[in-house]
């Protein structure tokens, strides 16, 4: 596949962004391990991470609290970004994202009801329920915006469905818990606080399965980006592929929401930034790179959430919405026409 | 209202009078329900006695007079204001989807109010400055959204989309401030979703002059708004200073939103439903539409608050039997209003 000059070009172009992102990621990693309460010395940190020595307290904090949190942010960010890439490709709509199309809110509502009602469901099965909720939310949006042209209508539909689901969520939390702000914010905005190795363990198998599955669909997405007519002319079963891709998307999102709540705008922005970097929308390159980009964005945002107002911690979803929403407005300004094509 | 229609076809005026009559009856019914039912059930007689201060039971007098009555009155006032604001916005923007909460006005007002309360003066109930602060925030936000929308301002969907995204950004900023000051769940729900819990007379005193003055002002401008509906060039041809009128109406709508937000937070979707159903009943002439949609929204808000109260009093989730739960009214109005918005949206989309 590398004999096409265009692909080769994009293939070479991918190296520089990958290096930059890895470099930034290493920086974020260092910050996330070093700072906080207590702040580690560089020397102590090396001891703890590499040799397993160091003070008891420091070893405990770095290995049991900071490391799993960082890894979880990495996995969630990558999965969210991958799902955003898939969705934008499948819908052929650069403004699509799971949180704008009701998937995150649906998954979040089911997760919140499991928590609030204390349903006797094993942790391993939580993502499956989240997936069901996410699919229901997404299906509601897709069905109710059927027959409308252009991206804006579908986005507004998604936002109203999200508003309904969030309304139910607030009812649930206002009635079901006494004054639990944390729960509200975990399921309304998303947070990475208080996560342990358990969460990483639950997340990892999904990550290892779903990302290759997502990569498998990049060819189909490349075709879909050419428009429905061209894609079906090239032998792609358009509707069926689209539905399968959306289900994969929902799977990626559901597990993230089940562990961390609906963290907004990562899935929307990572693919955009990646396409800007690469100056190409070839999904075979955009998908892995945007997964990396999403991982960097989320872990970096989590450091802000953790450290900026320390010792107070603001849920990371607040920050991603603040920054991501503003960037999204800029992208919206660029796409002035009603409908957006690849 | 009971006079017979003189003409064969029921004229708009008669329909208007009937609608207002029915709405007033409905409002009275919901007010009575709201005053009588709650954690303490009362008979109508007891309520009346408590209001007239002839009840021997001081506890009941306190419940009705100090807790329920101001809450109901504030609900009526903010419903009126939001409905009126929605009607004005829909008329002057010629956009069926316009609503104070959807074009960012509420969220902007909320952010400014929260900022003011955190950094200048914290007491909400006695602070008469709050509506002005809220107005500033609302005007800046709406202006910003108009600017973002640029010259392409008559694209209805895009305006709402920008508004919704700006709202979510501003809500995050508000959450950030509230979390930073470590406020409880109640205050976060209040400011981002709207709540009538714990409103007292002091807040009513802050809000009713705004409601009264702005209602009269908008009625004075209603005829001009009717001309605006015909289109800018016709209105200008009929001698109307188009831009000035529109700006004044927009300011009135922003002030209505701001005054209600400064007391009850950002209650969503109320300003959307009222004007639409009122428009279906009596047509879209602002002279009738403004008061009817204001009244309709007031009925809706009182009803929504009563529903929310009844749910939180009578309905327990497992494990919560002994907790005091309070459902924010904004959640109820969202659940009522968002499906309605989807319906309107579908109509707009399919028409295109």
XYZ file of C-alpha atoms in Angstrom, chain A residues 95 116-118 143-149 152-157 159-161 163-164 167-168 170-181 184-185 188-189 265 309 312 314-315 317-319 321-322 325-326 328-329 332-333 335-338 340, chain B residues 97 147-152 155 157-158 160-162 164-166 168-170 172-173 175-176 179-186 188-189 192-193 269 311-312 315 317-318 320 323-328 331-332 334-335 338-339 341-342 345-346 349-350 352:
122
model
C -18.304 18.003 13.886
C -27.359 4.969 42.537
C -29.612 1.909 42.711
C -26.743 -0.294 43.945
C -33.349 8.037 14.181
C -34.761 11.393 15.218
C -32.533 13.311 12.847
C -33.240 11.054 9.906
C -34.177 12.899 6.764
C -32.387 16.089 7.742
C -29.510 17.372 5.696
C -26.073 21.187 12.318
C -29.447 19.502 12.586
C -27.991 16.260 13.803
C -25.793 18.032 16.329
C -28.778 19.905 17.721
C -30.743 16.665 17.913
C -27.736 18.011 22.149
C -31.437 17.807 22.922
C -31.265 14.054 23.497
C -30.253 17.353 27.567
C -33.039 14.858 28.236
C -32.126 15.788 33.028
C -32.880 12.202 34.005
C -29.935 14.961 37.618
C -33.277 13.610 38.805
C -31.555 10.360 39.663
C -28.732 11.996 41.579
C -30.865 14.632 43.287
C -33.297 11.981 44.501
C -30.916 9.097 45.010
C -28.008 10.543 46.935
C -27.731 13.063 49.679
C -25.698 15.966 48.443
C -23.132 14.036 46.440
C -21.381 16.546 44.201
C -22.883 14.324 39.813
C -19.646 15.505 38.318
C -22.022 14.607 34.106
C -18.519 15.775 33.236
C -14.405 17.233 23.552
C -5.842 24.602 42.077
C -8.439 21.277 45.426
C -11.599 20.093 39.725
C -12.949 17.218 37.560
C -14.169 17.144 32.302
C -14.613 20.781 33.354
C -11.252 21.667 31.853
C -15.080 21.348 28.111
C -13.700 24.810 28.808
C -15.537 23.810 23.673
C -13.775 27.048 22.801
C -14.757 23.627 18.811
C -16.362 27.045 18.352
C -17.497 25.723 13.777
C -16.585 29.160 12.495
C -17.297 25.430 8.514
C -19.642 28.195 7.627
C -21.782 26.223 5.241
C -24.713 24.186 6.499
C -19.756 19.614 6.094
C -35.918 27.882 18.202
C -20.662 38.351 16.748
C -19.517 34.727 16.401
C -22.410 34.066 14.122
C -21.225 36.979 12.010
C -23.059 38.363 9.043
C -24.637 34.985 8.494
C -29.176 30.925 10.004
C -29.872 26.375 13.456
C -26.338 27.693 13.531
C -28.740 27.831 18.346
C -25.773 25.479 17.924
C -23.341 28.265 18.777
C -25.633 25.659 23.047
C -21.866 25.264 22.841
C -21.227 28.640 24.446
C -21.772 24.435 27.854
C -18.499 26.350 28.077
C -19.982 28.935 30.422
C -18.165 24.598 32.900
C -16.728 27.910 34.018
C -18.970 24.739 37.790
C -15.301 25.508 38.131
C -16.322 23.732 42.919
C -13.445 26.012 43.748
C -15.450 27.665 46.481
C -16.543 24.173 47.588
C -20.254 24.806 47.450
C -22.642 21.912 47.851
C -24.715 20.027 45.346
C -27.694 22.315 45.931
C -24.440 23.750 41.727
C -27.823 22.411 40.708
C -26.584 25.369 36.282
C -30.064 23.887 36.132
C -36.751 25.392 27.966
C -41.904 13.649 43.254
C -39.303 14.499 45.838
C -41.215 9.091 45.696
C -35.344 5.682 45.727
C -34.144 2.641 47.658
C -33.118 7.198 50.591
C -33.114 11.695 53.498
C -34.458 15.040 52.486
C -34.195 15.162 48.727
C -34.858 18.155 46.563
C -35.388 17.900 42.872
C -34.343 21.055 41.019
C -34.535 19.143 35.613
C -38.316 18.885 35.352
C -35.759 20.145 30.774
C -37.555 16.821 30.698
C -36.334 19.029 25.422
C -38.746 16.593 23.690
C -37.557 21.144 21.231
C -36.857 17.950 19.288
C -36.341 20.948 15.416
C -37.717 18.149 13.284
C -35.308 20.401 9.534
C -37.894 18.658 7.409
C -35.735 22.764 4.807
